[in-house]
Amino acid sequence: MRPSDGGALAGAPDGSMSDYKVQFEVFEGPLDLLLYLVRKEEVDIYEINLTRIATQFVEYIALMRELDLDVAGEFLVMASTLMLIKSRELLPVDQQAQTEDEEDEDDPRWELIRQLVEYKKFKDAAAHLQGRELEQEQVFPRLPGRLEFESTEPLRPEVSLFDLLAAVNQVLQRHQEKLGPREIFEDRWTVSEKIEQLRRLIEERQQLRFSELFEGATSRSEVVATFLAMLELIRLRILCARQSSAFSEITISRGESPAPERTAAIPPVAGAKSAS
Amino acid sequence: MELKFILEVLLFSAQKALSPAELREALAAAAQEESETTGAFRRTKEPEIIAALEELAAYYEAAGRSYRLVCVAGAWQFVSKPDYAPWLRALVGHKARAPRLSQPALETLAIIAYRQPMTRSEIEQVRGVSVDGVMQTLLERGLVEATGRAEVVGRPMNYGTTPLFLEYFGLRNLEDLPAADELRRLPVERPAGLLTAEPGLATVPPSDLQEAPEAADQAKPIQEEPRRTTETPATQDEPGATVT
Amino acid sequence: MELKFILEVLLFSAQKALSPAELREALAAAAQEESETTGAFRRTKEPEIIAALEELAAYYEAAGRSYRLVCVAGAWQFVSKPDYAPWLRALVGHKARAPRLSQPALETLAIIAYRQPMTRSEIEQVRGVSVDGVMQTLLERGLVEATGRAEVVGRPMNYGTTPLFLEYFGLRNLEDLPAADELRRLPVERPAGLLTAEPGLATVPPSDLQEAPEAADQAKPIQEEPRRTTETPATQDEPGATVT
């Protein structure tokens, strides 16, 4: 009765007791063991010789008991069912139940085959689920970083490079007051001169690219003066700067308020007049 | 601005899978806050959304990228293809996942998945062994839940699978299970001349009862077992409902 | 298995932008752990990676999806296109609006950006006010980080901007900052170096050295104490506070 196909009981007779225990656990129940026996026969479930299967099943139970293993009650119930089938089939044909049409529901053979077929289908379905389980371990959902939207998207429009530069402007202004203009602007250009220049330019051109503002600059300090002038005009809303996206160029256009009287309000930077 | 691109960017940016209902809400919320472009999608209906999602999923499948758009348990998300797992493990580490299910647990789960709702003893009938320990595991892991009481003697608990079950196996819904129809209905072909009906076998899933009455009808002629009615889970969703 | 798809899936699943070096490391790590397929990419060079990334970016640009692959501050990531922001805001809800940076925070950030690395007391010298609260905010938001210790008395912490700072302002690198040479030229009195320090003055408890270098800074004579305290804006950096 040693399994020939290297199946669930492979190696059992010469293994130790604990080996048996491990091996027997492979059978989930009597149906599992029956299925195993059917597979060994290599026939369709519908064509199994229940008498032979019943004999093998009972032998397995006997072995399990011999090995002092716990034999679950379900195995014993199945064994007795199988023995009943076997005994019926051993009767002469004329004494077997002939009223198939009426008593079929009580025919333990069909009940058993039905159970086996059904069980096999679910066992296959379980194998499919197991396949999906393994596959899901290999699947990683996209999990975008929270920052991606929550910091960059809403914040970029609100805090731009301009804000940073305006902050630079603030720092510089405080130091101008403290250190005096001479130390910062040694060139001939003053911020207020640049402010006038920019205002004329924007009257003529309506719109400028940011880089155009600095094209004619001959010194670093002129660049700075231009830059500070631009920031001041933006602050006064005489100029308007737009950056359509993070990497695009800044465009300068006329602001919404021409406010001529506010020209007088320029002093914070005009005070930076160079000493040249 | 196309609906499918809006849905795409929402799924692209979301921290979790999104259902068509959640997507619809986002469209409506955006329409409320902003104007022109967003307003056009204020009243987008769920069927439109689902159609656009299917189109997107088909696009990604055809494009043959390293990831795809899938629907799991009714919610949509981008996931990587399994082939790329080694590199993702190198990058983000192993997936935090409960230990794999045992063979008995998988068998029991398969039975419940196809035949739900069913009682413990019905499950045991199919498996041929007691399922006490296994059911405990499945309940604890949230893959299975009690869905109400069966209208049979003793009013035992009925069990069914949870949304987590679908998620765990990456299933869209219960129809996504292979051979769902075959396993749900009478599965055993009997030799001619044998007329039997097995209690507990013909349980039609509630979704079929509600959404596909013709499917339920199909199954009926075979059922000549009066006991079947007692097993029909008519009131499964009302825990504590009494028999009148 | 193509390199570009592996890079694609890594960038698609990563929680943050990845540099070519990080991607190369992931390829090497995957090759170590698993075998055949992953081994082929064990020795992928960064130029190959960059070429594949550029090919990917071009593909996405041409495909016209709702997101694209970009390189910011040397790291690559998929980002949504700005046109879709209204829907993403609707999806994320109110919490999307992180408090904007206050004016003092911006000034401090500007100073650090142009003059890094600098110590807290050097920053305070330029700003003329204490920067404790502001620095806290900048550190918490990940825009500024400690870069090491200055080789001056007390060995205070040096600070510099982070890659997130570049990302935040859409800069490729620090050279991209608009010219502000004047800011770079503003005089900052640096404390005497360690070697010239009077032994008696430089005695700082070890705990201060490790845990609170700014405590040592405060003791320095450069600080105009009264002015500092009066000018310190008490609540400007509280979350949600905005400066317009």
PDB file of N, CA and C in Angstrom, chain B residues 27 60 64 100 141 162 164 175 181-182 184 195 223-224 229 232:
ATOM      1  N   LEU B  27     -14.608  65.399  -9.014  1.00  0.00           N
ATOM      2  CA  LEU B  27     -15.005  66.217 -10.165  1.00  0.00           C
ATOM      3  C   LEU B  27     -15.991  67.298  -9.733  1.00  0.00           C
ATOM      4  N   TYR B  60      -3.384  51.424 -21.208  1.00  0.00           N
ATOM      5  CA  TYR B  60      -2.134  51.029 -20.547  1.00  0.00           C
ATOM      6  C   TYR B  60      -1.779  49.586 -20.871  1.00  0.00           C
ATOM      7  N   GLY B  64       1.785  48.533 -23.091  1.00  0.00           N
ATOM      8  CA  GLY B  64       2.830  47.629 -22.633  1.00  0.00           C
ATOM      9  C   GLY B  64       3.853  48.281 -21.726  1.00  0.00           C
ATOM     10  N   ARG B 100       1.293  33.964   4.214  1.00  0.00           N
ATOM     11  CA  ARG B 100       0.466  33.278   3.220  1.00  0.00           C
ATOM     12  C   ARG B 100      -0.538  32.350   3.901  1.00  0.00           C
ATOM     13  N   ARG B 141      -8.404  37.393  10.179  1.00  0.00           N
ATOM     14  CA  ARG B 141      -7.686  38.134   9.144  1.00  0.00           C
ATOM     15  C   ARG B 141      -8.609  39.040   8.334  1.00  0.00           C
ATOM     16  N   THR B 162     -15.195  39.344   2.515  1.00  0.00           N
ATOM     17  CA  THR B 162     -15.166  40.786   2.743  1.00  0.00           C
ATOM     18  C   THR B 162     -14.507  41.486   1.549  1.00  0.00           C
ATOM     19  N   LEU B 164     -11.874  43.054   1.788  1.00  0.00           N
ATOM     20  CA  LEU B 164     -10.449  42.764   1.960  1.00  0.00           C
ATOM     21  C   LEU B 164     -10.056  41.487   1.226  1.00  0.00           C
ATOM     22  N   GLU B 175     -17.302  38.142  -9.444  1.00  0.00           N
ATOM     23  CA  GLU B 175     -17.435  37.566 -10.790  1.00  0.00           C
ATOM     24  C   GLU B 175     -16.066  37.318 -11.407  1.00  0.00           C
ATOM     25  N   ASP B 181     -19.454  30.993 -12.559  1.00  0.00           N
ATOM     26  CA  ASP B 181     -20.795  30.474 -12.815  1.00  0.00           C
ATOM     27  C   ASP B 181     -20.865  28.981 -12.532  1.00  0.00           C
ATOM     28  N   GLU B 182     -19.871  28.282 -13.019  1.00  0.00           N
ATOM     29  CA  GLU B 182     -19.889  26.831 -12.894  1.00  0.00           C
ATOM     30  C   GLU B 182     -19.871  26.409 -11.429  1.00  0.00           C
ATOM     31  N   ARG B 184     -20.679  28.113  -8.814  1.00  0.00           N
ATOM     32  CA  ARG B 184     -21.773  28.589  -7.982  1.00  0.00           C
ATOM     33  C   ARG B 184     -22.997  27.720  -8.099  1.00  0.00           C
ATOM     34  N   LEU B 195     -31.712  11.542 -11.026  1.00  0.00           N
ATOM     35  CA  LEU B 195     -32.286  12.848 -10.708  1.00  0.00           C
ATOM     36  C   LEU B 195     -32.117  13.106  -9.215  1.00  0.00           C
ATOM     37  N   GLN B 223     -33.667  22.793  -9.860  1.00  0.00           N
ATOM     38  CA  GLN B 223     -33.954  22.677  -8.442  1.00  0.00           C
ATOM     39  C   GLN B 223     -35.377  22.201  -8.212  1.00  0.00           C
ATOM     40  N   GLU B 224     -35.493  21.022  -7.774  1.00  0.00           N
ATOM     41  CA  GLU B 224     -36.828  20.558  -7.472  1.00  0.00           C
ATOM     42  C   GLU B 224     -36.940  20.227  -5.997  1.00  0.00           C
ATOM     43  N   THR B 229     -35.748  26.396  -0.637  1.00  0.00           N
ATOM     44  CA  THR B 229     -36.251  27.700  -0.220  1.00  0.00           C
ATOM     45  C   THR B 229     -35.800  28.058   1.183  1.00  0.00           C
ATOM     46  N   THR B 232     -32.488  29.668   0.963  1.00  0.00           N
ATOM     47  CA  THR B 232     -32.300  30.931   0.249  1.00  0.00           C
ATOM     48  C   THR B 232     -32.090  32.051   1.264  1.00  0.00           C
TER      49      THR B 232
END
